[in-house]
Amino acid sequence: MVTSVLVTGGIGYVGSHVAVELIEKGFDVHLVDNFSNSSVQQLDGIRQIISPSKSVSFYEANIGDTEKIQKILREQNIKAVIHCAGDKSVAESVLMPLKYYDNNVGSSISLFKAMESCGVSILIFSSSATVYGIPKGIAISEQAQTAPVNPYGKTKLTIENILNDLCRSGSKWKTMNLRYFNPAGAHVSGLIGDRFDNHPSNLFPIICQVLTGKRENLSVYGNNYDTADGTGERDYIHICDLAKAHVEALQFLLQSHNSPIPGALNLGIGKSVSVLEVIRAFEDSCNLQIPYKIETQRPGDIGKYFADPRAAQKNLSWTPQKSLKDMCRDTWRWAQNSASTTVDEN
Ligand SMILES: NC(=O)c1ccc[n+]([C@@H]2O[C@H](COP(=O)([O-])OP(=O)(O)OC[C@H]3O[C@@H](n4cnc5c(N)ncnc54)[C@H](O)[C@@H]3O)[C@@H](O)[C@H]2O)c1
């Protein structure tokens, strides 16, 4: 029997790629999103990518609307939820913590209540490496201390804790917290990707702004870290590899009898690359120069860290396949496509 899955934040960056992977693997996929950081262009992109014989339904709704979510869960006979909806800017969370506690934690609780009342007990949550705060080591495993240093990271850890408590409560809950390191890239079609028409804080969308003339240059914060070239290093993982891990995690939960231990898995590739390496890889991919200027280090920024991804690779039988070059090439294709079709909202 085909399993029906609801993806919250389903037309956002992660949700849209997860949706495509799920549909390709034969799941019956339903999306919910309130358009707070997405546009209908992304939904059109998903529909263009999937084969004509397949379909996906979309509901414009806030996941905090318990009754509306209950109705969707019942109508579509949903068996599992992949929960990607949420606000994601660290900087904004520092300025507007209530927005983050309300939309990330408050709306998630409402979603979980709706699920519980409808007997839906399988959930995969979009968590983040920010739960580790300032890591003590460089290769971070799931056993590393969790000590987030900003409201965004704290909301992620709070939601993880709620889910862990639900699993311990003796009910049927089976959940998995996927801690993303640095998702980057876009679908190879260039039809869906990470929007860069708003106020991005991640490196790849900012580079898209520079390449499409929306920004003069790229600020590189710090060039005297203890790294190969002095600039900060992060663990970038192609968004399609990340999306595939969700499908594997879902299969894992569907087949397991109890909630898995550990309930959290790191999604990264297990090595870091520097900002300058990303710039060079991008320049090679698109044959354009990326003007940048070195700025002083930002307080709280960490020089280098990457995931220890062995638990995800072992438990999910999953290995990331795509390279930094793929991330740059696919992002550039998305940027060109998106810049030619997007109406600038700023
Ligand atoms: N992209 C990253 O670098 C990254 C890294 C770590 C974790 N995450 C987490 O992954 C999840 C998805 O991230 P993303 O990059 O796709 O972000 P995104 O902003 O592109 O997608 C989130 C989607 O959720 C929707 N949304 C927000 N609040 C909602 C609500 N109350 N009801 C319904 N829809 C709502 C937005 O409109 C958006 O489409 C987020 O929870 C984010 O915290 C992202």
mmCIF file of C-alpha atoms in Angstrom, residues 5-338:
data_model
loop_
_atom_site.group_PDB
_atom_site.id
_atom_site.type_symbol
_atom_site.label_atom_id
_atom_site.label_comp_id
_atom_site.label_asym_id
_atom_site.label_seq_id
_atom_site.Cartn_x
_atom_site.Cartn_y
_atom_site.Cartn_z
ATOM 1 C CA VAL A 5 3.283 11.599 3.903
ATOM 2 C CA LEU A 6 2.744 15.214 4.898
ATOM 3 C CA VAL A 7 5.706 17.569 4.441
ATOM 4 C CA THR A 8 5.394 20.766 6.487
ATOM 5 C CA GLY A 9 7.226 23.747 5.021
ATOM 6 C CA GLY A 10 6.820 21.667 1.874
ATOM 7 C CA ILE A 11 7.587 24.417 -0.605
ATOM 8 C CA GLY A 12 10.598 25.779 1.271
ATOM 9 C CA TYR A 13 14.170 24.934 0.348
ATOM 10 C CA VAL A 14 14.525 21.626 2.204
ATOM 11 C CA GLY A 15 10.842 20.626 2.032
ATOM 12 C CA SER A 16 10.630 20.955 -1.766
ATOM 13 C CA HIS A 17 13.679 18.747 -2.343
ATOM 14 C CA VAL A 18 12.420 16.195 0.189
ATOM 15 C CA ALA A 19 9.049 16.203 -1.585
ATOM 16 C CA VAL A 20 10.647 15.445 -4.963
ATOM 17 C CA GLU A 21 12.674 12.557 -3.507
ATOM 18 C CA LEU A 22 9.616 11.104 -1.741
ATOM 19 C CA ILE A 23 7.490 11.316 -4.883
ATOM 20 C CA GLU A 24 10.247 9.666 -6.933
ATOM 21 C CA LYS A 25 10.345 6.832 -4.390
ATOM 22 C CA GLY A 26 6.600 6.237 -4.772
ATOM 23 C CA PHE A 27 5.176 7.943 -1.659
ATOM 24 C CA ASP A 28 1.865 9.801 -1.796
ATOM 25 C CA VAL A 29 3.002 13.308 -0.901
ATOM 26 C CA HIS A 30 1.055 16.252 0.516
ATOM 27 C CA LEU A 31 2.543 19.632 1.255
ATOM 28 C CA VAL A 32 1.570 22.309 3.723
ATOM 29 C CA ASP A 33 3.092 25.781 3.819
ATOM 30 C CA ASN A 34 1.945 29.249 4.830
ATOM 31 C CA PHE A 35 4.109 31.113 2.262
ATOM 32 C CA SER A 36 5.940 32.977 5.049
ATOM 33 C CA ASN A 37 9.240 32.243 3.287
ATOM 34 C CA SER A 38 8.275 30.651 0.011
ATOM 35 C CA SER A 39 6.493 31.316 -3.221
ATOM 36 C CA VAL A 40 4.239 29.490 -5.599
ATOM 37 C CA GLN A 41 7.190 29.354 -8.022
ATOM 38 C CA GLN A 42 8.699 26.616 -5.875
ATOM 39 C CA LEU A 43 5.472 24.580 -6.049
ATOM 40 C CA ASP A 44 5.421 24.983 -9.839
ATOM 41 C CA GLY A 45 9.048 23.813 -9.864
ATOM 42 C CA ILE A 46 8.187 20.625 -7.951
ATOM 43 C CA ARG A 47 5.300 19.907 -10.329
ATOM 44 C CA GLN A 48 7.526 20.406 -13.368
ATOM 45 C CA ILE A 49 10.223 18.080 -12.003
ATOM 46 C CA ILE A 50 8.040 15.104 -11.128
ATOM 47 C CA SER A 51 6.924 12.799 -13.912
ATOM 48 C CA PRO A 52 3.531 13.617 -15.487
ATOM 49 C CA SER A 53 1.961 10.453 -14.079
ATOM 50 C CA LYS A 54 2.634 11.631 -10.515
ATOM 51 C CA SER A 55 0.996 14.353 -8.476
ATOM 52 C CA VAL A 56 1.398 16.273 -5.268
ATOM 53 C CA SER A 57 -1.257 18.131 -3.303
ATOM 54 C CA PHE A 58 -0.681 21.479 -1.636
ATOM 55 C CA TYR A 59 -2.449 23.122 1.311
ATOM 56 C CA GLU A 60 -1.884 26.731 2.226
ATOM 57 C CA ALA A 61 -2.041 26.534 6.021
ATOM 58 C CA ASN A 62 -0.229 27.446 9.184
ATOM 59 C CA ILE A 63 0.945 24.357 11.071
ATOM 60 C CA GLY A 64 -0.190 26.179 14.218
ATOM 61 C CA ASP A 65 -3.783 25.820 13.020
ATOM 62 C CA THR A 66 -4.517 22.541 14.816
ATOM 63 C CA GLU A 67 -7.970 22.023 13.327
ATOM 64 C CA LYS A 68 -6.882 22.625 9.759
ATOM 65 C CA ILE A 69 -3.944 20.246 10.157
ATOM 66 C CA GLN A 70 -6.211 17.599 11.722
ATOM 67 C CA LYS A 71 -8.496 17.884 8.710
ATOM 68 C CA ILE A 72 -5.591 17.366 6.286
ATOM 69 C CA LEU A 73 -4.217 14.419 8.273
ATOM 70 C CA ARG A 74 -7.629 12.708 8.236
ATOM 71 C CA GLU A 75 -8.583 13.595 4.658
ATOM 72 C CA GLN A 76 -5.321 12.288 3.232
ATOM 73 C CA ASN A 77 -4.924 9.333 5.615
ATOM 74 C CA ILE A 78 -1.438 10.571 6.514
ATOM 75 C CA LYS A 79 0.894 7.973 8.057
ATOM 76 C CA ALA A 80 3.989 10.127 8.651
ATOM 77 C CA VAL A 81 5.058 13.757 8.793
ATOM 78 C CA ILE A 82 8.326 15.315 7.703
ATOM 79 C CA HIS A 83 8.466 18.558 9.636
ATOM 80 C CA CYS A 84 10.492 21.223 7.819
ATOM 81 C CA ALA A 85 8.316 24.274 8.585
ATOM 82 C CA GLY A 86 9.950 26.917 10.717
ATOM 83 C CA ASP A 87 11.920 30.137 10.790
ATOM 84 C CA LYS A 88 15.650 29.699 10.296
ATOM 85 C CA SER A 89 17.655 32.884 10.700
ATOM 86 C CA VAL A 90 20.044 32.896 13.658
ATOM 87 C CA ALA A 91 20.467 36.679 13.454
ATOM 88 C CA GLU A 92 16.722 37.342 13.325
ATOM 89 C CA SER A 93 16.157 34.960 16.249
ATOM 90 C CA VAL A 94 18.496 37.065 18.401
ATOM 91 C CA LEU A 95 16.478 40.193 17.595
ATOM 92 C CA MET A 96 13.036 38.549 17.676
ATOM 93 C CA PRO A 97 13.181 35.567 20.052
ATOM 94 C CA LEU A 98 9.412 35.488 20.614
ATOM 95 C CA LYS A 99 8.789 35.063 16.889
ATOM 96 C CA TYR A 100 11.068 32.007 16.979
ATOM 97 C CA TYR A 101 9.670 30.454 20.150
ATOM 98 C CA ASP A 102 6.171 31.055 18.860
ATOM 99 C CA ASN A 103 6.557 29.824 15.298
ATOM 100 C CA ASN A 104 9.134 27.094 15.847
ATOM 101 C CA VAL A 105 8.189 25.701 19.252
ATOM 102 C CA GLY A 106 4.553 26.834 19.610
ATOM 103 C CA SER A 107 3.499 25.794 16.108
ATOM 104 C CA SER A 108 5.341 22.471 16.427
ATOM 105 C CA ILE A 109 3.440 21.660 19.624
ATOM 106 C CA SER A 110 0.203 22.402 17.806
ATOM 107 C CA LEU A 111 1.282 20.099 14.954
ATOM 108 C CA PHE A 112 2.165 17.293 17.388
ATOM 109 C CA LYS A 113 -1.221 17.678 19.120
ATOM 110 C CA ALA A 114 -2.989 17.432 15.769
ATOM 111 C CA MET A 115 -0.959 14.319 14.945
ATOM 112 C CA GLU A 116 -1.651 12.698 18.305
ATOM 113 C CA SER A 117 -5.378 13.286 18.032
ATOM 114 C CA CYS A 118 -5.392 11.689 14.574
ATOM 115 C CA GLY A 119 -3.198 8.725 15.526
ATOM 116 C CA VAL A 120 -0.275 9.840 13.367
ATOM 117 C CA SER A 121 2.879 9.042 15.298
ATOM 118 C CA ILE A 122 5.809 8.977 12.864
ATOM 119 C CA LEU A 123 7.728 12.215 12.435
ATOM 120 C CA ILE A 124 11.067 13.357 11.077
ATOM 121 C CA PHE A 125 12.214 16.740 12.278
ATOM 122 C CA SER A 126 14.486 19.272 10.526
ATOM 123 C CA SER A 127 16.936 20.007 13.281
ATOM 124 C CA SER A 128 20.274 21.715 12.993
ATOM 125 C CA ALA A 129 23.924 21.565 13.969
ATOM 126 C CA THR A 130 23.257 24.812 15.852
ATOM 127 C CA VAL A 131 22.046 22.622 18.742
ATOM 128 C CA TYR A 132 25.727 21.934 19.480
ATOM 129 C CA GLY A 133 26.453 25.616 20.119
ATOM 130 C CA ILE A 134 30.195 26.204 20.241
ATOM 131 C CA PRO A 135 31.492 22.682 19.727
ATOM 132 C CA LYS A 136 34.395 21.418 21.807
ATOM 133 C CA GLY A 137 35.866 19.277 19.000
ATOM 134 C CA ILE A 138 36.027 19.711 15.259
ATOM 135 C CA ALA A 139 34.313 16.487 14.089
ATOM 136 C CA ILE A 140 30.973 16.576 15.888
ATOM 137 C CA SER A 141 29.182 13.355 16.777
ATOM 138 C CA GLU A 142 25.637 13.052 18.100
ATOM 139 C CA GLN A 143 27.082 12.430 21.565
ATOM 140 C CA ALA A 144 28.656 15.910 21.642
ATOM 141 C CA GLN A 145 27.209 18.231 24.236
ATOM 142 C CA THR A 146 24.160 20.196 23.090
ATOM 143 C CA ALA A 147 24.419 23.801 24.233
ATOM 144 C CA PRO A 148 22.896 26.174 21.681
ATOM 145 C CA VAL A 149 23.987 29.790 21.989
ATOM 146 C CA ASN A 150 21.149 31.584 20.194
ATOM 147 C CA PRO A 151 17.334 31.461 20.306
ATOM 148 C CA TYR A 152 17.104 29.683 16.940
ATOM 149 C CA GLY A 153 19.311 26.825 18.160
ATOM 150 C CA LYS A 154 17.437 26.717 21.449
ATOM 151 C CA THR A 155 14.111 26.315 19.660
ATOM 152 C CA LYS A 156 15.560 23.392 17.698
ATOM 153 C CA LEU A 157 16.801 21.680 20.854
ATOM 154 C CA THR A 158 13.489 22.317 22.633
ATOM 155 C CA ILE A 159 11.583 20.637 19.816
ATOM 156 C CA GLU A 160 14.026 17.705 19.866
ATOM 157 C CA ASN A 161 13.447 17.372 23.622
ATOM 158 C CA ILE A 162 9.668 17.435 23.204
ATOM 159 C CA LEU A 163 9.880 14.684 20.593
ATOM 160 C CA ASN A 164 12.199 12.594 22.770
ATOM 161 C CA ASP A 165 9.747 12.949 25.659
ATOM 162 C CA LEU A 166 6.867 11.883 23.424
ATOM 163 C CA CYS A 167 8.831 8.776 22.446
ATOM 164 C CA ARG A 168 9.548 8.019 26.110
ATOM 165 C CA SER A 169 5.904 8.490 27.087
ATOM 166 C CA GLY A 170 4.986 4.927 26.241
ATOM 167 C CA SER A 171 2.802 5.987 23.327
ATOM 168 C CA LYS A 172 3.361 4.956 19.733
ATOM 169 C CA TRP A 173 5.557 7.887 18.736
ATOM 170 C CA LYS A 174 8.559 7.154 16.498
ATOM 171 C CA THR A 175 10.606 10.219 15.667
ATOM 172 C CA MET A 176 13.992 11.161 14.274
ATOM 173 C CA ASN A 177 15.803 14.473 14.643
ATOM 174 C CA LEU A 178 17.987 15.109 11.618
ATOM 175 C CA ARG A 179 20.675 17.658 12.450
ATOM 176 C CA TYR A 180 21.663 19.394 9.239
ATOM 177 C CA PHE A 181 25.103 20.903 8.884
ATOM 178 C CA ASN A 182 25.225 23.234 5.843
ATOM 179 C CA PRO A 183 22.756 22.297 3.117
ATOM 180 C CA ALA A 184 23.738 23.826 -0.231
ATOM 181 C CA GLY A 185 23.069 23.417 -3.939
ATOM 182 C CA ALA A 186 19.805 22.937 -5.757
ATOM 183 C CA HIS A 187 17.937 20.337 -7.769
ATOM 184 C CA VAL A 188 19.844 19.541 -10.966
ATOM 185 C CA SER A 189 16.929 20.900 -13.049
ATOM 186 C CA GLY A 190 17.462 24.401 -11.631
ATOM 187 C CA LEU A 191 13.702 24.569 -11.001
ATOM 188 C CA ILE A 192 13.811 24.560 -7.198
ATOM 189 C CA GLY A 193 16.423 25.924 -4.794
ATOM 190 C CA ASP A 194 17.126 28.181 -1.846
ATOM 191 C CA ARG A 195 15.493 31.575 -2.376
ATOM 192 C CA PHE A 196 17.879 34.504 -2.396
ATOM 193 C CA ASP A 197 15.466 37.383 -3.006
ATOM 194 C CA ASN A 198 14.912 37.957 0.720
ATOM 195 C CA HIS A 199 17.690 38.550 3.240
ATOM 196 C CA PRO A 200 19.777 35.396 3.148
ATOM 197 C CA SER A 201 22.415 34.698 5.762
ATOM 198 C CA ASN A 202 23.836 31.489 4.267
ATOM 199 C CA LEU A 203 26.877 31.592 1.988
ATOM 200 C CA PHE A 204 25.404 30.044 -1.167
ATOM 201 C CA PRO A 205 22.330 32.317 -1.464
ATOM 202 C CA ILE A 206 24.508 35.352 -0.758
ATOM 203 C CA ILE A 207 26.837 34.303 -3.582
ATOM 204 C CA CYS A 208 23.731 34.023 -5.796
ATOM 205 C CA GLN A 209 22.916 37.628 -4.930
ATOM 206 C CA VAL A 210 26.405 38.730 -5.943
ATOM 207 C CA LEU A 211 26.309 36.748 -9.181
ATOM 208 C CA THR A 212 22.903 38.110 -10.170
ATOM 209 C CA GLY A 213 23.808 41.721 -9.369
ATOM 210 C CA LYS A 214 21.620 42.063 -6.257
ATOM 211 C CA ARG A 215 24.675 42.625 -4.078
ATOM 212 C CA GLU A 216 27.983 44.300 -4.880
ATOM 213 C CA ASN A 217 30.315 41.864 -3.195
ATOM 214 C CA LEU A 218 30.634 39.071 -0.712
ATOM 215 C CA SER A 219 31.806 39.806 2.818
ATOM 216 C CA VAL A 220 34.197 37.160 4.117
ATOM 217 C CA TYR A 221 34.275 37.416 7.897
ATOM 218 C CA GLY A 222 37.788 36.656 9.112
ATOM 219 C CA ASN A 223 40.876 35.305 7.357
ATOM 220 C CA ASN A 224 43.023 34.418 10.347
ATOM 221 C CA TYR A 225 41.226 31.394 11.731
ATOM 222 C CA ASP A 226 43.262 28.287 12.371
ATOM 223 C CA THR A 227 42.288 26.796 8.997
ATOM 224 C CA ALA A 228 44.181 26.027 5.770
ATOM 225 C CA ASP A 229 43.608 29.468 4.216
ATOM 226 C CA GLY A 230 42.477 31.361 7.323
ATOM 227 C CA THR A 231 38.804 31.664 6.343
ATOM 228 C CA GLY A 232 36.007 29.805 8.139
ATOM 229 C CA GLU A 233 35.330 26.188 7.195
ATOM 230 C CA ARG A 234 31.950 24.444 7.141
ATOM 231 C CA ASP A 235 30.543 21.052 6.193
ATOM 232 C CA TYR A 236 28.436 21.675 3.056
ATOM 233 C CA ILE A 237 26.103 18.906 1.969
ATOM 234 C CA HIS A 238 24.212 18.844 -1.322
ATOM 235 C CA ILE A 239 20.501 19.414 -0.760
ATOM 236 C CA CYS A 240 19.570 16.333 -2.827
ATOM 237 C CA ASP A 241 21.839 14.119 -0.697
ATOM 238 C CA LEU A 242 20.206 15.665 2.369
ATOM 239 C CA ALA A 243 16.735 15.039 0.933
ATOM 240 C CA LYS A 244 17.593 11.391 0.191
ATOM 241 C CA ALA A 245 18.553 10.919 3.845
ATOM 242 C CA HIS A 246 14.977 11.922 4.813
ATOM 243 C CA VAL A 247 13.538 9.191 2.624
ATOM 244 C CA GLU A 248 15.917 6.655 4.195
ATOM 245 C CA ALA A 249 15.046 7.916 7.684
ATOM 246 C CA LEU A 250 11.352 7.547 6.895
ATOM 247 C CA GLN A 251 11.834 3.966 5.645
ATOM 248 C CA PHE A 252 13.819 3.293 8.818
ATOM 249 C CA LEU A 253 11.019 4.562 11.081
ATOM 250 C CA LEU A 254 8.307 2.802 9.100
ATOM 251 C CA GLN A 255 10.135 -0.493 9.542
ATOM 252 C CA SER A 256 11.238 -0.108 13.172
ATOM 253 C CA HIS A 257 9.099 -1.216 16.112
ATOM 254 C CA ASN A 258 10.344 1.346 18.612
ATOM 255 C CA SER A 259 11.712 4.828 18.420
ATOM 256 C CA PRO A 260 15.373 4.576 17.494
ATOM 257 C CA ILE A 261 18.264 5.370 19.780
ATOM 258 C CA PRO A 262 19.964 7.713 19.153
ATOM 259 C CA GLY A 263 16.978 9.787 18.141
ATOM 260 C CA ALA A 264 19.266 12.256 16.400
ATOM 261 C CA LEU A 265 21.468 11.866 13.347
ATOM 262 C CA ASN A 266 23.966 14.303 11.863
ATOM 263 C CA LEU A 267 23.617 15.063 8.167
ATOM 264 C CA GLY A 268 26.887 16.297 6.767
ATOM 265 C CA ILE A 269 29.595 14.824 4.614
ATOM 266 C CA GLY A 270 32.250 14.706 7.316
ATOM 267 C CA LYS A 271 34.721 17.259 6.029
ATOM 268 C CA SER A 272 34.842 21.010 5.843
ATOM 269 C CA VAL A 273 35.721 23.461 3.090
ATOM 270 C CA SER A 274 36.637 27.109 3.458
ATOM 271 C CA VAL A 275 34.833 30.190 2.205
ATOM 272 C CA LEU A 276 37.654 30.847 -0.280
ATOM 273 C CA GLU A 277 37.417 27.262 -1.576
ATOM 274 C CA VAL A 278 33.679 27.740 -2.128
ATOM 275 C CA ILE A 279 34.327 31.009 -3.970
ATOM 276 C CA ARG A 280 36.897 29.355 -6.246
ATOM 277 C CA ALA A 281 34.653 26.364 -6.932
ATOM 278 C CA PHE A 282 31.800 28.734 -7.821
ATOM 279 C CA GLU A 283 34.005 30.812 -10.112
ATOM 280 C CA ASP A 284 35.064 27.636 -11.945
ATOM 281 C CA SER A 285 31.465 26.488 -12.283
ATOM 282 C CA CYS A 286 30.017 29.672 -13.693
ATOM 283 C CA ASN A 287 33.049 31.282 -15.283
ATOM 284 C CA LEU A 288 32.390 34.527 -13.466
ATOM 285 C CA GLN A 289 34.340 36.346 -10.800
ATOM 286 C CA ILE A 290 32.932 36.742 -7.316
ATOM 287 C CA PRO A 291 34.118 40.033 -5.848
ATOM 288 C CA TYR A 292 34.691 39.693 -2.118
ATOM 289 C CA LYS A 293 36.159 41.687 0.716
ATOM 290 C CA ILE A 294 37.678 40.466 3.941
ATOM 291 C CA GLU A 295 35.935 41.806 7.041
ATOM 292 C CA THR A 296 36.752 41.301 10.703
ATOM 293 C CA GLN A 297 35.645 38.086 12.383
ATOM 294 C CA ARG A 298 32.108 38.187 13.790
ATOM 295 C CA PRO A 299 31.787 37.582 17.519
ATOM 296 C CA GLY A 300 30.702 34.030 18.236
ATOM 297 C CA ASP A 301 31.689 32.691 14.804
ATOM 298 C CA ILE A 302 33.552 29.393 14.882
ATOM 299 C CA GLY A 303 36.622 28.775 12.699
ATOM 300 C CA LYS A 304 35.973 25.225 11.678
ATOM 301 C CA TYR A 305 33.683 22.300 12.333
ATOM 302 C CA PHE A 306 32.182 19.402 10.490
ATOM 303 C CA ALA A 307 29.905 16.453 11.154
ATOM 304 C CA ASP A 308 30.860 13.015 12.216
ATOM 305 C CA PRO A 309 28.223 11.483 9.918
ATOM 306 C CA ARG A 310 28.967 7.809 10.624
ATOM 307 C CA ALA A 311 25.779 7.134 12.593
ATOM 308 C CA ALA A 312 23.563 8.375 9.734
ATOM 309 C CA GLN A 313 25.593 6.440 7.178
ATOM 310 C CA LYS A 314 25.365 3.242 9.233
ATOM 311 C CA ASN A 315 21.743 3.432 10.372
ATOM 312 C CA LEU A 316 20.302 4.728 7.120
ATOM 313 C CA SER A 317 22.586 2.908 4.640
ATOM 314 C CA TRP A 318 23.087 6.308 3.087
ATOM 315 C CA THR A 319 26.173 8.016 1.699
ATOM 316 C CA PRO A 320 26.243 11.511 0.229
ATOM 317 C CA GLN A 321 27.154 11.303 -3.460
ATOM 318 C CA LYS A 322 27.514 14.870 -4.650
ATOM 319 C CA SER A 323 30.557 17.120 -4.642
ATOM 320 C CA LEU A 324 31.189 20.788 -3.938
ATOM 321 C CA LYS A 325 31.376 21.282 -7.713
ATOM 322 C CA ASP A 326 27.857 19.812 -8.038
ATOM 323 C CA MET A 327 26.601 22.185 -5.321
ATOM 324 C CA CYS A 328 28.043 25.210 -7.137
ATOM 325 C CA ARG A 329 26.956 24.168 -10.616
ATOM 326 C CA ASP A 330 23.391 23.351 -9.521
ATOM 327 C CA THR A 331 23.097 26.540 -7.456
ATOM 328 C CA TRP A 332 24.234 28.615 -10.416
ATOM 329 C CA ARG A 333 21.656 26.949 -12.694
ATOM 330 C CA TRP A 334 18.960 27.695 -10.078
ATOM 331 C CA ALA A 335 20.167 31.282 -9.666
ATOM 332 C CA GLN A 336 19.984 31.987 -13.378
ATOM 333 C CA ASN A 337 16.588 30.357 -13.719
ATOM 334 C CA SER A 338 15.196 32.000 -10.616
#
